[in-house]
Amino acid sequence: MAAKAEPIGPRNGHELAPLNTRADGSERPHGVTIVLQGSRNSLQREAPDEDRAAWSGKLQFFLSIIGYSVGLGNIWRFPYLCQQNGGGAFLIPFLIMLVLEGIPLFLIEMAIGQKMRLGSLGVWNTIHPWLGGIGIASCVVTLFVALYYNVIITWVFFYLFNSIRLSADQLPWAHCPQDNGTAEAECTKASATVYYWYREALDAAPSIEEPGVPRWWIVLYLLLAWVIVFFIVMKGIQSSGKVVYFTSLFPYVVLTIFFVRGITLPGSADGVIHMYKPKVIYKIQ
């Protein structure tokens, strides 16, 4: 028989609020109580009928938040958008929306998740049954993002395994393919890297009416990506919490290497100035 949660009062000078009481005074069938105890201010949850996993420490939770906040868009999408939309001028609306919308929404989402300890569907149904569609929509968006990012990981695996060579000159995208001693005309007009990307990695079809046949090695790389994701999330935060030590820190190591390499290249200062210099365009109707 499940024991009833004890009433909660002030402990160590902190006022605690039970989560197992509804607004009308009735008790929830499965109550959750957050207890703030000890000098370390550690949060513990008393759930009589449920053994819900928790983060093993503050560092693990902090790294998970970093991994959630920083993704591929910050690395490869943001610099492109910044340069294409006015350079430094783009930073002005970006910073305004970051302060007025981005950071508040992020904090609200994190606070609701920490308060209710529920998934996306459960949170919005708890707030109000009419808002359950927001939870469903967020799950659908998450599915689309997972499909999109796993395809990117597939391309990463494709280039990773094809880059295992003894020297850079042996890379398959280092030279244009030869046909009877003559380079491909399409590769000559573009470049070896562009040709390899479109003809080998993507195998782009001439039109949407002629989609072609998927390449079996790309399908295997995609399967590998999904298998890795499955093993990461199959036990919830018990497994994904351990992975964040690598997934959250390794991108910053790579970015640091790219940054040092970039600023040591000739003309790097001119490139940075060109990227962030505001470009204001006046249009006269």
mmCIF file of C-alpha atoms in Angstrom:
data_model
loop_
_atom_site.group_PDB
_atom_site.id
_atom_site.type_symbol
_atom_site.label_atom_id
_atom_site.label_comp_id
_atom_site.label_asym_id
_atom_site.label_seq_id
_atom_site.Cartn_x
_atom_site.Cartn_y
_atom_site.Cartn_z
ATOM 1 C CA MET A 1 0.000 0.000 0.000
ATOM 2 C CA ALA A 2 1.395 3.360 -0.982
ATOM 3 C CA ALA A 3 2.084 5.699 1.876
ATOM 4 C CA LYS A 4 0.449 9.084 1.859
ATOM 5 C CA ALA A 5 2.784 12.019 1.433
ATOM 6 C CA GLU A 6 3.316 13.891 4.675
ATOM 7 C CA PRO A 7 2.290 17.546 4.950
ATOM 8 C CA ILE A 8 5.123 19.835 4.164
ATOM 9 C CA GLY A 9 6.164 22.819 6.211
ATOM 10 C CA PRO A 10 9.180 25.072 6.409
ATOM 11 C CA ARG A 11 12.492 23.261 6.606
ATOM 12 C CA ASN A 12 15.842 24.964 7.016
ATOM 13 C CA GLY A 13 14.155 28.308 6.509
ATOM 14 C CA HIS A 14 12.675 27.395 3.084
ATOM 15 C CA GLU A 15 8.949 27.335 2.376
ATOM 16 C CA LEU A 16 8.000 24.306 0.284
ATOM 17 C CA ALA A 17 4.972 23.901 -1.942
ATOM 18 C CA PRO A 18 3.383 20.454 -2.477
ATOM 19 C CA LEU A 19 2.462 19.512 -6.022
ATOM 20 C CA ASN A 20 -0.060 16.828 -5.100
ATOM 21 C CA THR A 21 -2.919 19.250 -4.393
ATOM 22 C CA ARG A 22 -5.197 20.638 -7.055
ATOM 23 C CA ALA A 23 -6.457 24.184 -7.179
ATOM 24 C CA ASP A 24 -9.841 23.126 -5.734
ATOM 25 C CA GLY A 25 -8.215 21.470 -2.712
ATOM 26 C CA SER A 26 -8.622 17.833 -3.833
ATOM 27 C CA GLU A 27 -5.620 15.523 -3.916
ATOM 28 C CA ARG A 28 -4.155 14.064 -7.068
ATOM 29 C CA PRO A 29 -4.123 10.253 -7.254
ATOM 30 C CA HIS A 30 -0.350 10.220 -7.913
ATOM 31 C CA GLY A 31 1.155 13.083 -5.979
ATOM 32 C CA VAL A 32 4.576 14.517 -6.530
ATOM 33 C CA THR A 33 6.266 16.528 -3.806
ATOM 34 C CA ILE A 34 9.460 18.517 -4.232
ATOM 35 C CA VAL A 35 11.467 18.660 -1.019
ATOM 36 C CA LEU A 36 14.218 21.226 -0.552
ATOM 37 C CA GLN A 37 16.450 19.918 2.171
ATOM 38 C CA GLY A 38 19.922 20.197 3.557
ATOM 39 C CA SER A 39 22.528 22.881 3.167
ATOM 40 C CA ARG A 40 23.277 21.735 -0.398
ATOM 41 C CA ASN A 41 19.778 22.779 -1.567
ATOM 42 C CA SER A 42 19.335 19.497 -3.418
ATOM 43 C CA LEU A 43 15.941 18.789 -4.933
ATOM 44 C CA GLN A 44 14.365 15.438 -4.119
ATOM 45 C CA ARG A 45 11.048 14.109 -5.276
ATOM 46 C CA GLU A 46 8.748 11.842 -3.315
ATOM 47 C CA ALA A 47 6.677 9.718 -5.668
ATOM 48 C CA PRO A 48 5.036 6.769 -3.894
ATOM 49 C CA ASP A 49 3.939 4.885 -7.008
ATOM 50 C CA GLU A 50 6.625 5.904 -9.486
ATOM 51 C CA ASP A 51 10.406 5.572 -9.630
ATOM 52 C CA ARG A 52 11.254 8.342 -12.063
ATOM 53 C CA ALA A 53 14.876 8.757 -13.151
ATOM 54 C CA ALA A 54 16.726 11.914 -12.185
ATOM 55 C CA TRP A 55 19.951 13.626 -13.113
ATOM 56 C CA SER A 56 22.969 12.271 -11.296
ATOM 57 C CA GLY A 57 24.337 15.742 -10.600
ATOM 58 C CA LYS A 58 24.175 19.430 -11.369
ATOM 59 C CA LEU A 59 27.019 19.201 -13.893
ATOM 60 C CA GLN A 60 25.164 16.566 -15.911
ATOM 61 C CA PHE A 61 22.033 18.709 -15.988
ATOM 62 C CA PHE A 62 24.053 21.794 -16.915
ATOM 63 C CA LEU A 63 25.758 20.000 -19.816
ATOM 64 C CA SER A 64 22.378 18.696 -21.005
ATOM 65 C CA ILE A 65 21.035 22.253 -21.091
ATOM 66 C CA ILE A 66 24.091 23.364 -23.074
ATOM 67 C CA GLY A 67 23.607 20.520 -25.541
ATOM 68 C CA TYR A 68 19.927 21.452 -25.871
ATOM 69 C CA SER A 69 20.698 25.132 -26.439
ATOM 70 C CA VAL A 70 23.647 24.829 -28.827
ATOM 71 C CA GLY A 71 23.232 22.779 -31.987
ATOM 72 C CA LEU A 72 24.246 22.612 -35.604
ATOM 73 C CA GLY A 73 22.326 25.802 -36.335
ATOM 74 C CA ASN A 74 24.664 27.809 -34.115
ATOM 75 C CA ILE A 75 27.703 26.405 -35.902
ATOM 76 C CA TRP A 76 26.880 26.366 -39.592
ATOM 77 C CA ARG A 77 23.531 28.148 -40.042
ATOM 78 C CA PHE A 78 23.960 31.317 -38.000
ATOM 79 C CA PRO A 79 27.155 32.577 -39.731
ATOM 80 C CA TYR A 80 25.498 32.015 -43.124
ATOM 81 C CA LEU A 81 22.339 33.901 -42.163
ATOM 82 C CA CYS A 82 24.384 36.670 -40.590
ATOM 83 C CA GLN A 83 26.399 37.208 -43.760
ATOM 84 C CA GLN A 84 23.413 36.905 -46.102
ATOM 85 C CA ASN A 85 21.241 39.373 -44.157
ATOM 86 C CA GLY A 86 23.396 42.395 -43.610
ATOM 87 C CA GLY A 87 26.292 41.179 -41.476
ATOM 88 C CA GLY A 88 26.444 43.258 -38.300
ATOM 89 C CA ALA A 89 23.034 44.777 -39.079
ATOM 90 C CA PHE A 90 21.532 41.293 -38.702
ATOM 91 C CA LEU A 91 22.795 41.131 -35.104
ATOM 92 C CA ILE A 92 20.568 44.042 -34.064
ATOM 93 C CA PRO A 93 17.168 42.336 -34.580
ATOM 94 C CA PHE A 94 18.721 39.038 -33.541
ATOM 95 C CA LEU A 95 19.789 40.341 -30.125
ATOM 96 C CA ILE A 96 16.443 42.126 -29.629
ATOM 97 C CA MET A 97 14.442 38.940 -30.294
ATOM 98 C CA LEU A 98 16.912 36.904 -28.242
ATOM 99 C CA VAL A 99 16.266 39.070 -25.163
ATOM 100 C CA LEU A 100 12.522 39.601 -25.665
ATOM 101 C CA GLU A 101 11.494 36.155 -26.904
ATOM 102 C CA GLY A 102 14.236 33.524 -27.085
ATOM 103 C CA ILE A 103 15.602 33.583 -23.532
ATOM 104 C CA PRO A 104 12.173 34.034 -21.805
ATOM 105 C CA LEU A 105 10.654 31.113 -23.723
ATOM 106 C CA PHE A 106 13.660 28.956 -22.931
ATOM 107 C CA LEU A 107 13.448 29.743 -19.216
ATOM 108 C CA ILE A 108 9.668 29.197 -19.130
ATOM 109 C CA GLU A 109 9.994 25.836 -20.880
ATOM 110 C CA MET A 110 12.733 24.698 -18.511
ATOM 111 C CA ALA A 111 10.842 25.929 -15.436
ATOM 112 C CA ILE A 112 7.611 24.163 -16.424
ATOM 113 C CA GLY A 113 9.497 20.918 -17.050
ATOM 114 C CA GLN A 114 11.285 21.122 -13.700
ATOM 115 C CA LYS A 115 8.079 22.022 -11.849
ATOM 116 C CA MET A 116 5.747 19.377 -13.256
ATOM 117 C CA ARG A 117 8.208 16.597 -14.144
ATOM 118 C CA LEU A 118 6.093 15.628 -17.154
ATOM 119 C CA GLY A 119 6.557 15.265 -20.866
ATOM 120 C CA SER A 120 5.344 17.684 -23.484
ATOM 121 C CA LEU A 121 1.881 16.128 -23.738
ATOM 122 C CA GLY A 122 1.391 15.836 -19.987
ATOM 123 C CA VAL A 123 2.520 19.386 -19.238
ATOM 124 C CA TRP A 124 0.046 21.109 -21.540
ATOM 125 C CA ASN A 125 -2.799 18.779 -20.601
ATOM 126 C CA THR A 126 -2.125 19.601 -16.966
ATOM 127 C CA ILE A 127 -2.127 23.336 -17.604
ATOM 128 C CA HIS A 128 -5.417 23.061 -19.478
ATOM 129 C CA PRO A 129 -6.985 20.214 -21.485
ATOM 130 C CA TRP A 130 -7.620 22.576 -24.399
ATOM 131 C CA LEU A 131 -3.873 23.180 -24.719
ATOM 132 C CA GLY A 132 -3.045 19.516 -25.339
ATOM 133 C CA GLY A 133 -2.667 20.252 -29.046
ATOM 134 C CA ILE A 134 0.435 22.339 -28.306
ATOM 135 C CA GLY A 135 2.087 19.262 -26.838
ATOM 136 C CA ILE A 136 1.116 17.183 -29.876
ATOM 137 C CA ALA A 137 2.432 19.883 -32.230
ATOM 138 C CA SER A 138 5.743 20.051 -30.344
ATOM 139 C CA CYS A 139 6.129 16.274 -30.637
ATOM 140 C CA VAL A 140 5.500 16.433 -34.389
ATOM 141 C CA VAL A 141 8.052 19.238 -34.755
ATOM 142 C CA THR A 142 10.555 17.203 -32.732
ATOM 143 C CA LEU A 143 9.988 14.241 -35.060
ATOM 144 C CA PHE A 144 10.679 16.383 -38.130
ATOM 145 C CA VAL A 145 13.826 17.809 -36.535
ATOM 146 C CA ALA A 146 15.010 14.284 -35.655
ATOM 147 C CA LEU A 147 14.489 13.141 -39.253
ATOM 148 C CA TYR A 148 16.346 16.193 -40.552
ATOM 149 C CA TYR A 149 19.296 15.961 -38.166
ATOM 150 C CA ASN A 150 19.735 12.223 -38.638
ATOM 151 C CA VAL A 151 20.117 12.784 -42.364
ATOM 152 C CA ILE A 152 22.865 15.302 -41.584
ATOM 153 C CA ILE A 153 24.525 12.733 -39.307
ATOM 154 C CA THR A 154 24.286 10.275 -42.202
ATOM 155 C CA TRP A 155 26.294 12.637 -44.406
ATOM 156 C CA VAL A 156 28.795 13.078 -41.565
ATOM 157 C CA PHE A 157 29.313 9.307 -41.381
ATOM 158 C CA PHE A 158 29.642 9.139 -45.164
ATOM 159 C CA TYR A 159 32.421 11.739 -45.209
ATOM 160 C CA LEU A 160 34.028 10.361 -42.035
ATOM 161 C CA PHE A 161 34.513 6.853 -43.368
ATOM 162 C CA ASN A 162 35.538 8.083 -46.819
ATOM 163 C CA SER A 163 38.142 10.387 -45.273
ATOM 164 C CA ILE A 164 40.122 7.487 -43.795
ATOM 165 C CA ARG A 165 43.125 7.761 -46.115
ATOM 166 C CA LEU A 166 46.875 7.783 -45.682
ATOM 167 C CA SER A 167 47.195 11.299 -47.085
ATOM 168 C CA ALA A 168 44.979 14.233 -48.015
ATOM 169 C CA ASP A 169 45.871 13.775 -51.681
ATOM 170 C CA GLN A 170 44.098 10.400 -51.642
ATOM 171 C CA LEU A 171 40.746 11.839 -50.556
ATOM 172 C CA PRO A 172 38.000 11.007 -53.074
ATOM 173 C CA TRP A 173 36.989 14.682 -53.314
ATOM 174 C CA ALA A 174 40.542 15.959 -53.787
ATOM 175 C CA HIS A 175 40.546 15.529 -57.584
ATOM 176 C CA CYS A 176 38.013 15.363 -60.379
ATOM 177 C CA PRO A 177 37.254 11.838 -61.625
ATOM 178 C CA GLN A 178 39.018 10.876 -64.849
ATOM 179 C CA ASP A 179 37.365 9.315 -67.883
ATOM 180 C CA ASN A 180 39.997 8.006 -70.310
ATOM 181 C CA GLY A 181 42.476 10.502 -68.962
ATOM 182 C CA THR A 182 40.013 13.421 -69.218
ATOM 183 C CA ALA A 183 38.373 15.033 -66.222
ATOM 184 C CA GLU A 184 34.592 15.142 -66.059
ATOM 185 C CA ALA A 185 33.333 18.307 -67.718
ATOM 186 C CA GLU A 186 30.811 18.948 -64.961
ATOM 187 C CA CYS A 187 33.532 18.664 -62.308
ATOM 188 C CA THR A 188 35.809 20.987 -64.248
ATOM 189 C CA LYS A 189 33.124 23.676 -64.407
ATOM 190 C CA ALA A 190 32.484 23.503 -60.652
ATOM 191 C CA SER A 191 35.097 21.914 -58.380
ATOM 192 C CA ALA A 192 36.096 18.487 -57.130
ATOM 193 C CA THR A 193 34.432 19.000 -53.735
ATOM 194 C CA VAL A 194 31.173 20.290 -55.223
ATOM 195 C CA TYR A 195 31.086 17.467 -57.755
ATOM 196 C CA TYR A 196 31.651 14.851 -55.043
ATOM 197 C CA TRP A 197 28.921 16.377 -52.879
ATOM 198 C CA TYR A 198 26.239 16.422 -55.571
ATOM 199 C CA ARG A 199 27.174 13.284 -57.526
ATOM 200 C CA GLU A 200 28.531 10.965 -54.843
ATOM 201 C CA ALA A 201 27.073 12.016 -51.483
ATOM 202 C CA LEU A 202 23.677 13.310 -52.604
ATOM 203 C CA ASP A 203 23.478 11.638 -56.017
ATOM 204 C CA ALA A 204 21.125 14.455 -56.959
ATOM 205 C CA ALA A 205 18.426 13.495 -59.456
ATOM 206 C CA PRO A 206 17.912 15.637 -62.563
ATOM 207 C CA SER A 207 14.327 16.432 -61.549
ATOM 208 C CA ILE A 208 11.672 15.557 -58.978
ATOM 209 C CA GLU A 209 9.896 13.411 -61.557
ATOM 210 C CA GLU A 210 12.996 11.172 -61.717
ATOM 211 C CA PRO A 211 13.891 10.497 -58.068
ATOM 212 C CA GLY A 212 16.204 7.601 -58.842
ATOM 213 C CA VAL A 213 17.123 4.716 -56.531
ATOM 214 C CA PRO A 214 18.568 5.225 -53.024
ATOM 215 C CA ARG A 215 22.203 4.237 -52.675
ATOM 216 C CA TRP A 216 22.588 1.292 -50.351
ATOM 217 C CA TRP A 217 25.596 2.701 -48.479
ATOM 218 C CA ILE A 218 23.709 5.914 -47.657
ATOM 219 C CA VAL A 219 20.825 3.794 -46.350
ATOM 220 C CA LEU A 220 23.260 1.877 -44.130
ATOM 221 C CA TYR A 221 24.734 5.119 -42.768
ATOM 222 C CA LEU A 222 21.216 6.367 -42.022
ATOM 223 C CA LEU A 223 20.427 3.115 -40.205
ATOM 224 C CA LEU A 224 23.650 3.502 -38.220
ATOM 225 C CA ALA A 225 22.630 7.021 -37.203
ATOM 226 C CA TRP A 226 19.241 5.853 -35.936
ATOM 227 C CA VAL A 227 20.794 2.903 -34.064
ATOM 228 C CA ILE A 228 23.203 5.245 -32.260
ATOM 229 C CA VAL A 229 20.337 7.591 -31.331
ATOM 230 C CA PHE A 230 18.318 4.627 -30.046
ATOM 231 C CA PHE A 231 21.105 3.428 -27.743
ATOM 232 C CA ILE A 232 21.569 6.968 -26.440
ATOM 233 C CA VAL A 233 17.921 7.521 -25.475
ATOM 234 C CA MET A 234 16.702 3.975 -24.782
ATOM 235 C CA LYS A 235 17.099 4.373 -20.994
ATOM 236 C CA GLY A 236 16.150 8.023 -20.798
ATOM 237 C CA ILE A 237 18.465 10.306 -18.891
ATOM 238 C CA GLN A 238 20.236 7.309 -17.360
ATOM 239 C CA SER A 239 21.897 6.729 -20.745
ATOM 240 C CA SER A 240 21.666 10.156 -22.398
ATOM 241 C CA GLY A 241 22.966 11.804 -19.210
ATOM 242 C CA LYS A 242 26.261 9.981 -19.620
ATOM 243 C CA VAL A 243 26.545 10.882 -23.296
ATOM 244 C CA VAL A 244 26.272 14.638 -22.692
ATOM 245 C CA TYR A 245 29.779 14.680 -21.254
ATOM 246 C CA PHE A 246 30.964 14.042 -24.815
ATOM 247 C CA THR A 247 28.233 15.573 -26.984
ATOM 248 C CA SER A 248 28.226 18.885 -25.098
ATOM 249 C CA LEU A 249 31.981 19.360 -24.742
ATOM 250 C CA PHE A 250 33.377 17.886 -27.962
ATOM 251 C CA PRO A 251 31.703 20.474 -30.280
ATOM 252 C CA TYR A 252 33.413 23.263 -28.354
ATOM 253 C CA VAL A 253 36.761 21.512 -28.750
ATOM 254 C CA VAL A 254 36.193 21.280 -32.493
ATOM 255 C CA LEU A 255 35.024 24.910 -32.668
ATOM 256 C CA THR A 256 38.143 26.004 -30.808
ATOM 257 C CA ILE A 257 40.310 24.130 -33.308
ATOM 258 C CA PHE A 258 38.433 25.689 -36.237
ATOM 259 C CA PHE A 259 38.697 29.141 -34.658
ATOM 260 C CA VAL A 260 42.453 28.902 -34.129
ATOM 261 C CA ARG A 261 42.907 27.537 -37.637
ATOM 262 C CA GLY A 262 40.680 30.238 -39.138
ATOM 263 C CA ILE A 263 42.322 33.236 -37.507
ATOM 264 C CA THR A 264 45.762 32.019 -38.577
ATOM 265 C CA LEU A 265 44.839 31.933 -42.270
ATOM 266 C CA PRO A 266 45.901 34.841 -44.507
ATOM 267 C CA GLY A 267 43.222 37.525 -44.762
ATOM 268 C CA SER A 268 41.215 36.217 -41.804
ATOM 269 C CA ALA A 269 40.821 39.704 -40.324
ATOM 270 C CA ASP A 270 39.382 41.020 -43.606
ATOM 271 C CA GLY A 271 36.912 38.146 -43.652
ATOM 272 C CA VAL A 272 35.694 38.813 -40.120
ATOM 273 C CA ILE A 273 35.296 42.528 -40.875
ATOM 274 C CA HIS A 274 33.407 41.753 -44.090
ATOM 275 C CA MET A 275 31.073 39.382 -42.244
ATOM 276 C CA TYR A 276 30.139 41.600 -39.303
ATOM 277 C CA LYS A 277 30.336 45.014 -40.946
ATOM 278 C CA PRO A 278 26.750 46.378 -41.117
ATOM 279 C CA LYS A 279 25.403 46.533 -44.660
ATOM 280 C CA VAL A 280 22.404 48.852 -44.792
ATOM 281 C CA ILE A 281 20.571 48.883 -48.125
ATOM 282 C CA TYR A 282 18.163 51.691 -48.891
ATOM 283 C CA LYS A 283 15.401 50.953 -51.372
ATOM 284 C CA ILE A 284 13.650 53.829 -53.071
ATOM 285 C CA GLN A 285 10.207 53.013 -54.359
#
